[in-house]
Amino acid sequence: MGFATDCIHAGQEPDPSTGAIITPIFQTSTYVQEGIGQHKGYEYARTQNPTRRALEKNLAALEKGSDAYCYASGMAATHAVLSLVKAGQRVVVSDNVYGGTHRLFTKVLSRYAVESAFLDASDAAALERSAGEFALLWIETPTNPLMKVCDIAALAALAHRRGALLAVDNTFMSPFFQRPLELGADIVVHSTTKFLNGHSDSVGGVAVVRCEEHARWLQFVQNAAGAILSPFDSWLVLRGTKTLALRMERHEHNGRRVAAFLREQGKVRRVYWPGFPDHPGHDVHRRQASGFGAMIAFDLGSLEAARRLLAKVRLCSLGESLGGIETLISHPATMTHAGYSAAEREALGIVDGLVRISVGCEDADDLVADLGSALEAV
Ligand SMILES: Cc1ncc(COP(=O)(O)O)c(C=O)c1O
């Protein structure tokens, strides 16, 4: 089936007891058993829930995985994947990742005797020389917020040469534009909070896998650690994925328009968006993804300039998060990436004048007008 058809139908059979076309919210903590060991495959709702399972099947189909497991947040999904790594092993992480991911590696995983090396994964050949041995390579592409592009197929080959796994946080692109498992990655993670749900009304996460062994472990951890996605959140994300293809086309259309507009503005020093032909990762991105998405970062030169713009925008809402139908604008240095030290941010280029925008599905003319009038105050 085509992608839009899978969005609407994959994993979703009409409810067998009523024929309801929409998977019901199974808001129950347990299931009545007919006798000892006699049940319908459902024993306790941390372990199995039909609404969550329908979403997991839907997301596995969209990412072209064999299976998927949903968790209480994107970070909980990341944490579950990291439980594949054992004490004494090393992980390599692309140097520019979401601040919460950086915090999990540096402040939590470090307590379990797992060493994390943060390296620039946008140059696969350089990474091959500097990476050393590792058990897991964790990347985002494009990265949050600097939109650096990493070559998924080259990095999968690099990891596999070492007997290691490649995990890709595909939150920025969604499977509509990019499907890392088809390019050789072993695991894909999403914050479903973002484009997959798309309506800024749920927090959740998913890990999608190719192989049976990883599926078994992620299911085991889902039950053993218990950071499950609730039935209502599962239902919300299922409702969200039905329109994923439609929304992503609109996000892309608006993203293009906003990126081009920002680049023409004298007060904007630099715009980070992989759709520009002179973006260093443009060719790689074109090869591995079918669109450039709606995440854009731009540098206004100073904290004061960023503060003035963010105080003036009206239609663009100042807030953490991304991927909702409404345009969200944020200041990475003090918001999403405050967990990096000032020196780490400086070294990466997450400067105080950097603003990140998640372009929504409004009328592009209105977004450009809002940004244009806010820029007058800068
Ligand atoms: C790229 C990326 N990955 C993971 C996360 C974490 O997701 P959550 O907030 O659902 O835990 C975020 C959150 O902003 C993100 O931007």
PDB file of C-alpha atoms and ligand atoms in Angstrom, residues 72-78 97-101 138 140 142-144 169-172 189-194 202-205 295 320-322 336-337 356, ligand 1:
ATOM      1  CA  ALA A  72       5.449   7.523  27.759  1.00  0.00           C
ATOM      2  CA  SER A  73       7.652  10.096  25.979  1.00  0.00           C
ATOM      3  CA  GLY A  74      10.361  10.386  23.360  1.00  0.00           C
ATOM      4  CA  MET A  75      12.906  10.316  26.182  1.00  0.00           C
ATOM      5  CA  ALA A  76      11.382   7.120  27.619  1.00  0.00           C
ATOM      6  CA  ALA A  77      11.673   5.514  24.152  1.00  0.00           C
ATOM      7  CA  THR A  78      15.314   6.656  23.933  1.00  0.00           C
ATOM      8  CA  VAL A  97      21.380  16.206  19.417  1.00  0.00           C
ATOM      9  CA  TYR A  98      18.280  17.355  21.315  1.00  0.00           C
ATOM     10  CA  GLY A  99      19.349  18.723  24.729  1.00  0.00           C
ATOM     11  CA  GLY A 100      17.334  16.099  26.635  1.00  0.00           C
ATOM     12  CA  THR A 101      19.065  13.307  24.696  1.00  0.00           C
ATOM     13  CA  TRP A 138      23.051   7.370  17.968  1.00  0.00           C
ATOM     14  CA  GLU A 140      19.678  12.678  14.507  1.00  0.00           C
ATOM     15  CA  PRO A 142      18.934  16.749  10.345  1.00  0.00           C
ATOM     16  CA  THR A 143      20.188  17.594  13.823  1.00  0.00           C
ATOM     17  CA  ASN A 144      18.359  19.691  16.398  1.00  0.00           C
ATOM     18  CA  ASP A 169      16.045   9.756  16.018  1.00  0.00           C
ATOM     19  CA  ASN A 170      13.759  10.505  13.057  1.00  0.00           C
ATOM     20  CA  THR A 171      11.553  13.025  14.881  1.00  0.00           C
ATOM     21  CA  PHE A 172      12.355  16.011  12.621  1.00  0.00           C
ATOM     22  CA  VAL A 189      13.094   6.492  17.587  1.00  0.00           C
ATOM     23  CA  HIS A 190      10.499   9.264  17.546  1.00  0.00           C
ATOM     24  CA  SER A 191       9.132  11.690  19.988  1.00  0.00           C
ATOM     25  CA  THR A 192       5.508  11.051  18.914  1.00  0.00           C
ATOM     26  CA  THR A 193       4.815  14.343  20.710  1.00  0.00           C
ATOM     27  CA  LYS A 194       5.933  16.051  17.481  1.00  0.00           C
ATOM     28  CA  SER A 202       0.069  14.445  23.684  1.00  0.00           C
ATOM     29  CA  VAL A 203       3.534  13.457  24.918  1.00  0.00           C
ATOM     30  CA  GLY A 204       4.847  10.086  23.785  1.00  0.00           C
ATOM     31  CA  GLY A 205       7.576   8.126  22.076  1.00  0.00           C
ATOM     32  CA  MET A 295      12.368  22.789  10.872  1.00  0.00           C
ATOM     33  CA  GLU A 320       9.259  24.361  23.515  1.00  0.00           C
ATOM     34  CA  SER A 321       8.356  21.468  21.213  1.00  0.00           C
ATOM     35  CA  LEU A 322       7.799  21.242  17.472  1.00  0.00           C
ATOM     36  CA  THR A 336      15.716  23.049  24.320  1.00  0.00           C
ATOM     37  CA  HIS A 337      19.526  23.066  24.590  1.00  0.00           C
ATOM     38  CA  ARG A 356      14.463  27.753  15.860  1.00  0.00           C
TER      39      ARG A 356
HETATM   40  C1  LIG B   1      14.635  15.418  18.182  1.00  0.00           C
HETATM   41  C2  LIG B   1      13.978  15.093  19.507  1.00  0.00           C
HETATM   42  N1  LIG B   1      14.080  13.869  20.013  1.00  0.00           N
HETATM   43  C3  LIG B   1      13.526  13.551  21.196  1.00  0.00           C
HETATM   44  C4  LIG B   1      12.821  14.468  21.946  1.00  0.00           C
HETATM   45  C5  LIG B   1      12.235  14.080  23.270  1.00  0.00           C
HETATM   46  O1  LIG B   1      10.874  13.829  23.150  1.00  0.00           O
HETATM   47  P1  LIG B   1       9.821  13.990  24.352  1.00  0.00           P
HETATM   48  O2  LIG B   1       9.745  15.428  24.665  1.00  0.00           O
HETATM   49  O3  LIG B   1       8.557  13.400  23.781  1.00  0.00           O
HETATM   50  O4  LIG B   1      10.339  13.191  25.493  1.00  0.00           O
HETATM   51  C6  LIG B   1      12.681  15.765  21.448  1.00  0.00           C
HETATM   52  C7  LIG B   1      11.932  16.764  22.230  1.00  0.00           C
HETATM   53  O5  LIG B   1      11.893  17.940  21.906  1.00  0.00           O
HETATM   54  C8  LIG B   1      13.282  16.087  20.208  1.00  0.00           C
HETATM   55  O6  LIG B   1      13.197  17.336  19.683  1.00  0.00           O
END
